[in-house]
mmCIF file of C-alpha atoms and ligand atoms in Angstrom:
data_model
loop_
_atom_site.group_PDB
_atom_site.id
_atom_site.type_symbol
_atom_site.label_atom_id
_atom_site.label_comp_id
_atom_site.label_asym_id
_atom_site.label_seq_id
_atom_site.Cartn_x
_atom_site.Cartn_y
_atom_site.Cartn_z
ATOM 1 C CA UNK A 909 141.135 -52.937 11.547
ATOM 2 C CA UNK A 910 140.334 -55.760 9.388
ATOM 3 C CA UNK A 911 141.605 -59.283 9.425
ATOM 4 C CA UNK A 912 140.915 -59.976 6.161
ATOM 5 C CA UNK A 913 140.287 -58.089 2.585
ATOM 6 C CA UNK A 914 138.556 -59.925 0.151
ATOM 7 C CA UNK A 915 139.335 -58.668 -3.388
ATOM 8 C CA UNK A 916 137.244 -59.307 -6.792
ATOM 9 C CA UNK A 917 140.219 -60.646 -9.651
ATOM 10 C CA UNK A 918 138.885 -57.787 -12.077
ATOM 11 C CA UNK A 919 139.539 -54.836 -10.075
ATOM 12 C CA UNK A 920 143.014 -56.075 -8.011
ATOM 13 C CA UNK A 921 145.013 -53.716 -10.026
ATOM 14 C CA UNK A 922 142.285 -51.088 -9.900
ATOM 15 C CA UNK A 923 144.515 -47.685 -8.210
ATOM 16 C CA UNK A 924 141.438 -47.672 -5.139
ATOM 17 C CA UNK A 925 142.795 -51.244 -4.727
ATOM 18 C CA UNK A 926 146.297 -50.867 -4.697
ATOM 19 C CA UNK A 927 145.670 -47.783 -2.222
ATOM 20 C CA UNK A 928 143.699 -49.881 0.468
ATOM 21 C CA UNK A 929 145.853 -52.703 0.561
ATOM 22 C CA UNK A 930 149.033 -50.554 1.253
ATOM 23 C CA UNK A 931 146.956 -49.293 4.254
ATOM 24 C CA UNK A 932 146.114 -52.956 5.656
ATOM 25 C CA UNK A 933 149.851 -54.455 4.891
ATOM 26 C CA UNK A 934 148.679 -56.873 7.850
ATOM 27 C CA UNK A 935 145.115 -58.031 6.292
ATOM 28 C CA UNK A 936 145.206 -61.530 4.722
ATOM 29 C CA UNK A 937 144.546 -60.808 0.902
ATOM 30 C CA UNK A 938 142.006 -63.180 -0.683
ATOM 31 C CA UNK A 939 140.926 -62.687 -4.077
ATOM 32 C CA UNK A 940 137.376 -63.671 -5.298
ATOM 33 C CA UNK A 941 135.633 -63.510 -8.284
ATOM 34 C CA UNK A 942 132.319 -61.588 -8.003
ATOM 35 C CA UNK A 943 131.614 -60.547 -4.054
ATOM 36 C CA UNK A 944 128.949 -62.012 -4.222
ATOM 37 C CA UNK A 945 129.959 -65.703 -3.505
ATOM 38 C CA UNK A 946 131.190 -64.184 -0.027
ATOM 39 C CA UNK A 947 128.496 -61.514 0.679
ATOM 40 C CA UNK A 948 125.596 -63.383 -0.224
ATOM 41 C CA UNK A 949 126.358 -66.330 0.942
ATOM 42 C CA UNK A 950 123.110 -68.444 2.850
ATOM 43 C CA UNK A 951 123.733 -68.771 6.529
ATOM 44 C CA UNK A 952 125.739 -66.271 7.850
ATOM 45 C CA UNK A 953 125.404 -65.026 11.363
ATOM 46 C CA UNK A 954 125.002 -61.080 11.352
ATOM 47 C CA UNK A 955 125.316 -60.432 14.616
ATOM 48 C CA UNK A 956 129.042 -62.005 14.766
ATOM 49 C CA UNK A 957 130.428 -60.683 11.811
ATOM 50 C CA UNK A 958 129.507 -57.311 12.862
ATOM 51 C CA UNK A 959 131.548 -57.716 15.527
ATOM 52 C CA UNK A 960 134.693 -58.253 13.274
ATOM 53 C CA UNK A 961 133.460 -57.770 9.738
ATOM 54 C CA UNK A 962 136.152 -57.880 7.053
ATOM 55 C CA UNK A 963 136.253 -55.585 3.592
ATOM 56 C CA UNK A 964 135.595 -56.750 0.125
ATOM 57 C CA UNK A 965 136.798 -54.294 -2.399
ATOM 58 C CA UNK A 966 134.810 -55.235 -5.823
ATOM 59 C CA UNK A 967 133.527 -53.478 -8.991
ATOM 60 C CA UNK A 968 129.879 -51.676 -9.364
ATOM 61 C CA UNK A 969 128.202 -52.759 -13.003
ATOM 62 C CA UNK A 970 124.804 -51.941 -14.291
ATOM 63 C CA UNK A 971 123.549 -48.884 -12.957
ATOM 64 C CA UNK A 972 125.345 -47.116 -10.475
ATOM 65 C CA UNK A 973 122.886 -44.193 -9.918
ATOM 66 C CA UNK A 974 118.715 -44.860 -8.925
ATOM 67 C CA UNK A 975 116.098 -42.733 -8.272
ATOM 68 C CA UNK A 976 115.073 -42.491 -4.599
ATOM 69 C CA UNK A 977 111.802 -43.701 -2.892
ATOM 70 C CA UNK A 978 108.821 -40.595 -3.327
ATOM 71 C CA UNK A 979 109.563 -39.706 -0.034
ATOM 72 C CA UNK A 980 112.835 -39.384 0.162
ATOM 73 C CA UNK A 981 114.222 -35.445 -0.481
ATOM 74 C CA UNK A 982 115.279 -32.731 0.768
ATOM 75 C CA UNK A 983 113.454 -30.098 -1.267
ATOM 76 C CA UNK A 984 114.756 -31.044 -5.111
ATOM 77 C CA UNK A 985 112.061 -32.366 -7.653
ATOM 78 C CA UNK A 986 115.329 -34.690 -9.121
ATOM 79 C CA UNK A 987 116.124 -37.134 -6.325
ATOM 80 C CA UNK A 988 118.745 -40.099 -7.041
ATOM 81 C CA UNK A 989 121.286 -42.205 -5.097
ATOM 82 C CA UNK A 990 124.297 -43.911 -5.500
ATOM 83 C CA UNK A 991 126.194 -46.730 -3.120
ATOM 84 C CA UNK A 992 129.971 -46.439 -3.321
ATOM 85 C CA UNK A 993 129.658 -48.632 0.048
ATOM 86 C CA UNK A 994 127.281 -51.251 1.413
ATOM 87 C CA UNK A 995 126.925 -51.722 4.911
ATOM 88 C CA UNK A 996 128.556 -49.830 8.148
ATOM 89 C CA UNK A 997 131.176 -49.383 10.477
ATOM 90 C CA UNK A 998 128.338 -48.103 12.973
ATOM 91 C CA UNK A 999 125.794 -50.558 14.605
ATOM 92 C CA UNK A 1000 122.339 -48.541 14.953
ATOM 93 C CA UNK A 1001 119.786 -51.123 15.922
ATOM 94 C CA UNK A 1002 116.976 -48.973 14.436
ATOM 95 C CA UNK A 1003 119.318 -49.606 10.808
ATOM 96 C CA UNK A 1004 117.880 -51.021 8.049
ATOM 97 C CA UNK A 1005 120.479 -52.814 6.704
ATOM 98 C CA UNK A 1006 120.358 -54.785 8.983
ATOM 99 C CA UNK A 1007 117.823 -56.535 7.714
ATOM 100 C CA UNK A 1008 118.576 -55.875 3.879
ATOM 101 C CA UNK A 1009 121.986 -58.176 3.805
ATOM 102 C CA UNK A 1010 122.824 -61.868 4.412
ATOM 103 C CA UNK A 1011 125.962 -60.512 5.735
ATOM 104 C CA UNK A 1012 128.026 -57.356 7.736
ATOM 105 C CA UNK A 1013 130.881 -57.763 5.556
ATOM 106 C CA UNK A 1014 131.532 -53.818 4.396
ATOM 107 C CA UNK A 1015 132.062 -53.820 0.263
ATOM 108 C CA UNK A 1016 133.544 -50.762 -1.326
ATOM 109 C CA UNK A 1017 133.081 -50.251 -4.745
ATOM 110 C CA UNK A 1018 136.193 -48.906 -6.053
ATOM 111 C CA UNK A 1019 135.441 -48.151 -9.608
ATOM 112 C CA UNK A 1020 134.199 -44.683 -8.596
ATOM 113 C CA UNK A 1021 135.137 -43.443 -12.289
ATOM 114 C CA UNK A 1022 131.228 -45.639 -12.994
ATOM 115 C CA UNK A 1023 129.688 -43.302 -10.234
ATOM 116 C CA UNK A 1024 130.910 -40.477 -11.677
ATOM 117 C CA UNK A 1025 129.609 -41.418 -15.361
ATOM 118 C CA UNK A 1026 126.123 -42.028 -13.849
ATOM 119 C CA UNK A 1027 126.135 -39.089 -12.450
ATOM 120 C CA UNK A 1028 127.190 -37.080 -15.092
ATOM 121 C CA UNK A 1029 124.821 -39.029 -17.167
ATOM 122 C CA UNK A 1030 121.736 -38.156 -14.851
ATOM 123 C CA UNK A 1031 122.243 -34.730 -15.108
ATOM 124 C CA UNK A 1032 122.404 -34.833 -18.843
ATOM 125 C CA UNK A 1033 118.617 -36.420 -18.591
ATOM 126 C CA UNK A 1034 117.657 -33.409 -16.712
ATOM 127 C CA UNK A 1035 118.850 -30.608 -18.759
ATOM 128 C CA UNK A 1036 119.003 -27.322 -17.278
ATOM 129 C CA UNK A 1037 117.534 -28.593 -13.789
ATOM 130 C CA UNK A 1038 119.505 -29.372 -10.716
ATOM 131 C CA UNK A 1039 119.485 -32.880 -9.526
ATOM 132 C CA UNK A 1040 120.021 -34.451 -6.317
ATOM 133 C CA UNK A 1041 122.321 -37.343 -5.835
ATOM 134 C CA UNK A 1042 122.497 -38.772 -2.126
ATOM 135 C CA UNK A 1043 125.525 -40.749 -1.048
ATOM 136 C CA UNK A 1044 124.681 -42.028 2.513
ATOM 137 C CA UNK A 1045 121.768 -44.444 1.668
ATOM 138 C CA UNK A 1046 123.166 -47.961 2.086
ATOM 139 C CA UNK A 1047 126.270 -46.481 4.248
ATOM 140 C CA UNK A 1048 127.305 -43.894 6.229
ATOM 141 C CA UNK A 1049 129.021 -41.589 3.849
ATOM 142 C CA UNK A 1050 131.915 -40.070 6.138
ATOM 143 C CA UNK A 1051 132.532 -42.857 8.487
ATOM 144 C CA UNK A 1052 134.382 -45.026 5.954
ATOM 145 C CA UNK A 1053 136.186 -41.857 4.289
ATOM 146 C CA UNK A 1054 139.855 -42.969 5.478
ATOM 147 C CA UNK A 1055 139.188 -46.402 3.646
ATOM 148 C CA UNK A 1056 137.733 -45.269 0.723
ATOM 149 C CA UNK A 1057 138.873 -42.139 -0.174
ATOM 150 C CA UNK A 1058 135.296 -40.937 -1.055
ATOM 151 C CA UNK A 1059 135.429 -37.323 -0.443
ATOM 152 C CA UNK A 1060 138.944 -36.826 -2.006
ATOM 153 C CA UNK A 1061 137.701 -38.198 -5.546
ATOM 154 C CA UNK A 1062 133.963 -36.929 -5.435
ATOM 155 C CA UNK A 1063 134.297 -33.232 -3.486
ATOM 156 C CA UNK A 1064 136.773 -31.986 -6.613
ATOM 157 C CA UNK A 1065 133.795 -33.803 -8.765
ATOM 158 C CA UNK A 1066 130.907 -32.024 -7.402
ATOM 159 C CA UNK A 1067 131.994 -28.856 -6.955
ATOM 160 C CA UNK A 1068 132.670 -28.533 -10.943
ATOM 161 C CA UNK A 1069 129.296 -30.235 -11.471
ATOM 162 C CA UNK A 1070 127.062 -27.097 -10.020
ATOM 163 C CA UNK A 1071 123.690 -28.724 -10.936
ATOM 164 C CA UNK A 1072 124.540 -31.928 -9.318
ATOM 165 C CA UNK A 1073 123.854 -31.298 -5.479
ATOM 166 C CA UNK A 1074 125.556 -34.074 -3.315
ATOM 167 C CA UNK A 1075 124.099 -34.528 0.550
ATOM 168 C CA UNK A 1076 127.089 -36.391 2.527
ATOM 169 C CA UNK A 1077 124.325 -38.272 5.063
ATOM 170 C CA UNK A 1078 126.536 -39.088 8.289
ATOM 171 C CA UNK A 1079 126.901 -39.791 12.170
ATOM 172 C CA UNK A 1080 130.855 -39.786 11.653
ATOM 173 C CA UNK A 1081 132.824 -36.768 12.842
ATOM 174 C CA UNK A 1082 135.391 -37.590 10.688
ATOM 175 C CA UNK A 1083 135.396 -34.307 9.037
ATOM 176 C CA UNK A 1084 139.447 -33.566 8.285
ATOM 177 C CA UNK A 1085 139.005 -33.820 4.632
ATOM 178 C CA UNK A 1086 135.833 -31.432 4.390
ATOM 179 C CA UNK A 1087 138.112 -28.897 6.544
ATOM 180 C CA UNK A 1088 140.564 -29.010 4.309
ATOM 181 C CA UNK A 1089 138.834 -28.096 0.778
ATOM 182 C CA UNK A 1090 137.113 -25.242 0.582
ATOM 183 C CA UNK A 1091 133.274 -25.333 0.777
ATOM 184 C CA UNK A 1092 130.772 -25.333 -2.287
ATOM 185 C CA UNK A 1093 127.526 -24.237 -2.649
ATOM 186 C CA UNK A 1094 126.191 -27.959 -3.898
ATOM 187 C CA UNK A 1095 127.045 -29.883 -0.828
ATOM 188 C CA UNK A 1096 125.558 -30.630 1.755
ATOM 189 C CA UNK A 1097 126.789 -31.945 4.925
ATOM 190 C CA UNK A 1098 123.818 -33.732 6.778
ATOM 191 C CA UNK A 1099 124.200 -34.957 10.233
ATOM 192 C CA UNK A 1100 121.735 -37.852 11.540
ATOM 193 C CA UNK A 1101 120.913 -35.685 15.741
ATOM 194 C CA UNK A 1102 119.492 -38.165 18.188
ATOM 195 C CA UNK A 1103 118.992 -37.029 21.830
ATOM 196 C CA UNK A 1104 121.488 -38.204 24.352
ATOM 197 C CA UNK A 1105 119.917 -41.236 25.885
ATOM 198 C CA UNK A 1106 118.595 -42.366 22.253
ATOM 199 C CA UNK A 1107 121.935 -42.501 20.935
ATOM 200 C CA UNK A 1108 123.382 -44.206 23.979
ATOM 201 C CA UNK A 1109 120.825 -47.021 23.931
ATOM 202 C CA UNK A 1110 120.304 -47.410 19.929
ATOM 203 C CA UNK A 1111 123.147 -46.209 17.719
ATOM 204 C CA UNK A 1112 125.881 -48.225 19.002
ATOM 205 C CA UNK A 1113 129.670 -47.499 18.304
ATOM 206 C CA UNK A 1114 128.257 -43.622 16.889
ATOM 207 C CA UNK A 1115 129.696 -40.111 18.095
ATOM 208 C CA UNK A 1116 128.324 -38.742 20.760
ATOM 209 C CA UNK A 1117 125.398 -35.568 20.283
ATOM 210 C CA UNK A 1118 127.933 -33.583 21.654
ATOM 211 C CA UNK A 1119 130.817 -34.643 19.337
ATOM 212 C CA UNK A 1120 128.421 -34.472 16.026
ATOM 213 C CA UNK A 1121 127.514 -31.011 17.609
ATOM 214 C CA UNK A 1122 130.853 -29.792 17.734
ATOM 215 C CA UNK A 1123 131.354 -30.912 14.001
ATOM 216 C CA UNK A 1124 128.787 -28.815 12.699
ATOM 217 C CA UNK A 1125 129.962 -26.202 14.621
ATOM 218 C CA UNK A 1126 133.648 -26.583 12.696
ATOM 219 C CA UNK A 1127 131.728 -27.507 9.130
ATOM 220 C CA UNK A 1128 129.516 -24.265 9.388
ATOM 221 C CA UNK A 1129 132.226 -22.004 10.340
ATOM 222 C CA UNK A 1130 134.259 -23.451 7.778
ATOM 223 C CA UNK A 1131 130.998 -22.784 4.998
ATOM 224 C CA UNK A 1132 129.329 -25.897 4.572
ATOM 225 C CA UNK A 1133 126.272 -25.911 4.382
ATOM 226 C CA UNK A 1134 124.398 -28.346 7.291
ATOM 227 C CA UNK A 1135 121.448 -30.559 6.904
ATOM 228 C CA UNK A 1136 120.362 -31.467 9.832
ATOM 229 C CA UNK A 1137 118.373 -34.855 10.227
ATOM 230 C CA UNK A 1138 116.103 -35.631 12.941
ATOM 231 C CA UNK A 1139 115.088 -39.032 11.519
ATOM 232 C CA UNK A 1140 114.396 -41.742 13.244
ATOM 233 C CA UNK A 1141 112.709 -39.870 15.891
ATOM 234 C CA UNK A 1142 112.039 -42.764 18.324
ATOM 235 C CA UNK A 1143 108.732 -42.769 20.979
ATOM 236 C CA UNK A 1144 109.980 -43.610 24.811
ATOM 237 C CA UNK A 1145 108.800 -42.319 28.465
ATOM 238 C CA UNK A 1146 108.899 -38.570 28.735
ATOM 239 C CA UNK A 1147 109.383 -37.967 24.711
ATOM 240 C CA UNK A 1148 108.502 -34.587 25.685
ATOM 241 C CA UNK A 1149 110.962 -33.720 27.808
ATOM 242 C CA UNK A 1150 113.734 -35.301 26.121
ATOM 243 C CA UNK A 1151 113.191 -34.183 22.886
ATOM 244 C CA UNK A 1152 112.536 -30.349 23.956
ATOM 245 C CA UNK A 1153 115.796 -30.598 25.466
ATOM 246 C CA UNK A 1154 117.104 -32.092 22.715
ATOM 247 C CA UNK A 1155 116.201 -29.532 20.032
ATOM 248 C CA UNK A 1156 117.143 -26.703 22.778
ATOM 249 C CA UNK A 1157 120.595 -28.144 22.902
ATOM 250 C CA UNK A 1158 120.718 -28.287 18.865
ATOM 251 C CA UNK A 1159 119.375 -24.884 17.648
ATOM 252 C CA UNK A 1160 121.376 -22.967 20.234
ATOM 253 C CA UNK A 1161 124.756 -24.511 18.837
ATOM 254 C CA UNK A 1162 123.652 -24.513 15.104
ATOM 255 C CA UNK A 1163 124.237 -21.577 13.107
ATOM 256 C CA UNK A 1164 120.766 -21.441 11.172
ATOM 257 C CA UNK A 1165 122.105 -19.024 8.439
ATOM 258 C CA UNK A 1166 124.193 -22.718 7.349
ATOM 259 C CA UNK A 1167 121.114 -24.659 7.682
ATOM 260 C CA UNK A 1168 120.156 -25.697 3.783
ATOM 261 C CA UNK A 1169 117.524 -28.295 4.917
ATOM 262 C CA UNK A 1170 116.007 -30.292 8.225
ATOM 263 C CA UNK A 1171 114.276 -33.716 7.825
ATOM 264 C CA UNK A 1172 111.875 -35.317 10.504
ATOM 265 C CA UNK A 1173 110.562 -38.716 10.374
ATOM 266 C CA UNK A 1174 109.098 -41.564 12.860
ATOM 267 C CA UNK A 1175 110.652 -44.801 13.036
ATOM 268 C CA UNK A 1176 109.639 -47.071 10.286
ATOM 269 C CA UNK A 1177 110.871 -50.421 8.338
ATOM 270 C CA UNK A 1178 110.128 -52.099 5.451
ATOM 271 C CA UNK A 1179 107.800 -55.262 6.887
ATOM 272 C CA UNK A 1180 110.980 -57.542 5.699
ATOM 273 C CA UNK A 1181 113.340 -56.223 7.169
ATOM 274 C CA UNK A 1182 111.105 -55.533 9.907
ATOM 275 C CA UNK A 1183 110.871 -59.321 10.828
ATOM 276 C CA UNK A 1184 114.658 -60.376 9.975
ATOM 277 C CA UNK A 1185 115.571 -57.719 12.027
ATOM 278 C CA UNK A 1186 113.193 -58.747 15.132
ATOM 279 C CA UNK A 1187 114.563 -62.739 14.434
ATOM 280 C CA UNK A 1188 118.385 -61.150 15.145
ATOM 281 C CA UNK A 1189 117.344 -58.988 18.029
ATOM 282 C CA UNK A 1190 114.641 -60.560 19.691
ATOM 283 C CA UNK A 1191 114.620 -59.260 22.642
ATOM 284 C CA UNK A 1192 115.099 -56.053 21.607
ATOM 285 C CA UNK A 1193 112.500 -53.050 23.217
ATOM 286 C CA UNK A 1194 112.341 -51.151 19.989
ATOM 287 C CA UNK A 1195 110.745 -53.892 17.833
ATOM 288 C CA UNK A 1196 108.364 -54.999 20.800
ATOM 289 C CA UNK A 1197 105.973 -51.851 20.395
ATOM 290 C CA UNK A 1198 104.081 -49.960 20.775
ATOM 291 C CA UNK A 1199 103.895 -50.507 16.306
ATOM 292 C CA UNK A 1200 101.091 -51.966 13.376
ATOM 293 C CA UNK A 1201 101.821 -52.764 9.793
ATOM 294 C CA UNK A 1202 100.562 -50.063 7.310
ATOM 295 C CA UNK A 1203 100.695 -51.209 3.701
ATOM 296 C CA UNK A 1204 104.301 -52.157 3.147
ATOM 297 C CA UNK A 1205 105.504 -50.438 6.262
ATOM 298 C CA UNK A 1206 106.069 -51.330 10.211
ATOM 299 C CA UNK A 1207 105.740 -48.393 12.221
ATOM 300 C CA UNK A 1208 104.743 -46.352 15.357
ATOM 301 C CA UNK A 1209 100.471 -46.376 15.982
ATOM 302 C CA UNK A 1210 98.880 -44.082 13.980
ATOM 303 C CA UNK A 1211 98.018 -41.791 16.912
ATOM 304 C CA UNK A 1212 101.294 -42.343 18.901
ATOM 305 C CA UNK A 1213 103.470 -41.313 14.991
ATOM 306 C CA UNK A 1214 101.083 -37.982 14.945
ATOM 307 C CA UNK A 1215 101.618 -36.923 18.204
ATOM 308 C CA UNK A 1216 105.497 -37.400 18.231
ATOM 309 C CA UNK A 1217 105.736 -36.001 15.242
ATOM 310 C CA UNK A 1218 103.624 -32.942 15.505
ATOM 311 C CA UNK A 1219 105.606 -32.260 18.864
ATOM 312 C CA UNK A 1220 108.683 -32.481 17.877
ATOM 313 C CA UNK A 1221 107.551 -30.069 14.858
ATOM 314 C CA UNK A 1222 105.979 -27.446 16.946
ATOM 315 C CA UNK A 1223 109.285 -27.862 18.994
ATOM 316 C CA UNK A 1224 111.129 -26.972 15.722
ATOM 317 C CA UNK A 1225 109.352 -24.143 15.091
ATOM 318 C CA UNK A 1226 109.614 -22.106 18.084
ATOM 319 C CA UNK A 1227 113.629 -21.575 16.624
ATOM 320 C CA UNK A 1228 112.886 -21.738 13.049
ATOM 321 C CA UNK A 1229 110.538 -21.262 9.758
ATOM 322 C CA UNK A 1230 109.933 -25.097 9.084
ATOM 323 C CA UNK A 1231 109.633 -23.988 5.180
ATOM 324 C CA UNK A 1232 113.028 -26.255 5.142
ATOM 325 C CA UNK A 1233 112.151 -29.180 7.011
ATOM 326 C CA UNK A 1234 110.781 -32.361 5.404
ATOM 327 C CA UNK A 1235 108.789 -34.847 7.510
ATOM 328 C CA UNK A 1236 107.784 -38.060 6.955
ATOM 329 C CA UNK A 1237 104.810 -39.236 7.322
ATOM 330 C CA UNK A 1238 103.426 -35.666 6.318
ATOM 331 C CA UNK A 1239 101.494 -34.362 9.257
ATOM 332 C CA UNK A 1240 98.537 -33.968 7.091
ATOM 333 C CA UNK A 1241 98.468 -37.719 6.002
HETATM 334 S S1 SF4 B 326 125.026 -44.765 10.890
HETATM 335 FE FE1 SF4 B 326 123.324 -44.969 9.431
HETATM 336 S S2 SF4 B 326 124.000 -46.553 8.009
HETATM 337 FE FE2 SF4 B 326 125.308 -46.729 9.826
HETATM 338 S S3 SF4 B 326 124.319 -48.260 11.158
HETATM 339 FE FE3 SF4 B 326 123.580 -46.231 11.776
HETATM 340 S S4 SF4 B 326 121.667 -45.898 10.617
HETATM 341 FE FE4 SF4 B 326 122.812 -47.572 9.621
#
């Protein structure tokens, strides 16, 4: 899978290391010093290095764990997030990162022992209350499992750290390694649903609905417990019809007894990465409209957000309380 593995001097005898490179014997080896000098490098053309991006296996310092933006949550009053990965194996074209990055290179931070520490140190600041820790912010948390060897390390982790709660954010249906340890309560598995025709036009190289469908299915039977994440919801011809579809298809497969929390939210970028992303995909439908800038924020028109968001919620409800789903914008805003 990749051509070449860059790797930072301090961490080439790091275990993580030695593991990934006996699964690319074929990769051409280069050693760096920080990953950086490759990853930030001026000039580099997205678009074709997604197309073949190569790994860079380097070492996290400063502070592994951050707090999350306000609106980001799925119920908890303790929100943080840690990146054991930048960048993705998946090509959404609604993705922010996109637009975050000078390049598609994929870095893994194998020092996972500083994640941990973070962690551990988080909770300490937050005696007695449980915090939230999300892993699939700059990433997709599953997708990049077989590389990283993410949920083999942190699962064991989490599941003797009860207050810590750990949402796995994902399109991947790689879910072996979840079947094969047994479930805790301070998981959960969140899936990313798009309707059929959304994900076929904007979440390129992703499962299918069907596929991520049939993984919950598995992960619920098995005891996880599912978050289900209908975010970005994304405005086209006959939203209606497609979406009520859409959320038919979903609650009658999706056992709502696993369901520990459902987030909503429009599409919406950061204005920066708003316009880098519009410079790499110019003609691209989804940045042409119909949207305004709001504060920091591109999005849909104010009336055009509230309406496909306050369908979409009413659609919701006709299968389940929404005391668990989380929406952004707020309807009431
Ligand atoms: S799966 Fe998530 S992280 Fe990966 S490209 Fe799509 S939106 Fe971005």
């Amino acid at each position: 899978m990749f051509q070449y593995i860059y790797v930072e001097d301090a961490i080439r005898e790091h275990p993580q290391t030695q593991e990934t490179l006996l699964k690319y014997p074929r990769a051409t080896v280069v050693p760096c010093q920080r990953y950086g000098e490759i990853f930030n490098r001026k000039g580099q053309n997205f678009r074709l290095q997604k197309k073949s991006a190569s790994l860079i296996l380097a070492e996290k310092h400063g502070k592994t764990v951050l707090p999350t933006p306000p609106d980001y949550g799925i119920g908890g009053k303790n929100n943080y997030y840690f990146s054991h990965m930048l960048n993705c194996v998946f090509d959404c074209r609604y993705c922010f990162l996109q637009g975050m990055y000078q390049s598609a290179h994929m870095v893994h931070f194998v020092n996972h022992e500083s994640f941990k520490e973070g962690i551990i140190n988080t909770c300490t600041e937050h005696t007695g209350e449980d915090v939230y820790f999300f892993s699939g912010y700059d990433c997709d948390s599953l997708a990049m499992n077989p590389i990283t060897g993410f949920l083999e390390d942190f699962l064991p982790f989490f599941a003797e750290n009860p207050r810590a709660i750990l949402e796995l954010r994902s399109k991947s249906v790689y879910i072996r390694q979840l079947l094969k340890h047994e479930a805790f309560p301070n998981c959960v598995v969140a899936f990313t649903l798009s309707p059929d025709s959304i994900q076929k036009q904007f979440e390129a190289k992703t499962p299918s609905l069907d596929k991520r469908l049939e993984a919950i299915e598995k992960l619920q039977k098995h005891g996880w417990k599912i978050g289900l994440r209908f975010d970005p919801l994304i405005f086209c011809q006959n939203y209606e019809n497609i979406y009520r579809d859409f959320f038919e298809n979903v609650f009658s497969r999706v056992d709502l007894n696993s369901v520990h929390s459902m987030t909503m939210g429009t599409f919406r970028l950061p204005k920066g990465n708003f316009a880098k992303m519009k410079q790499l995909y110019p003609d691209e439908k989804l940045f042409a409209g119909p949207l305004e800038k709001k504060g920091s924020t591109v999005s849909y028109e104010e009336n055009l957000e509230k309406s496909l968001l306050s369908f979409c919620h009413n659609e919701i409800a006709q299968y389940t309380s929404t005391e668990k789903l989380f929406m952004y914008p707020e309807l009431n805003s």
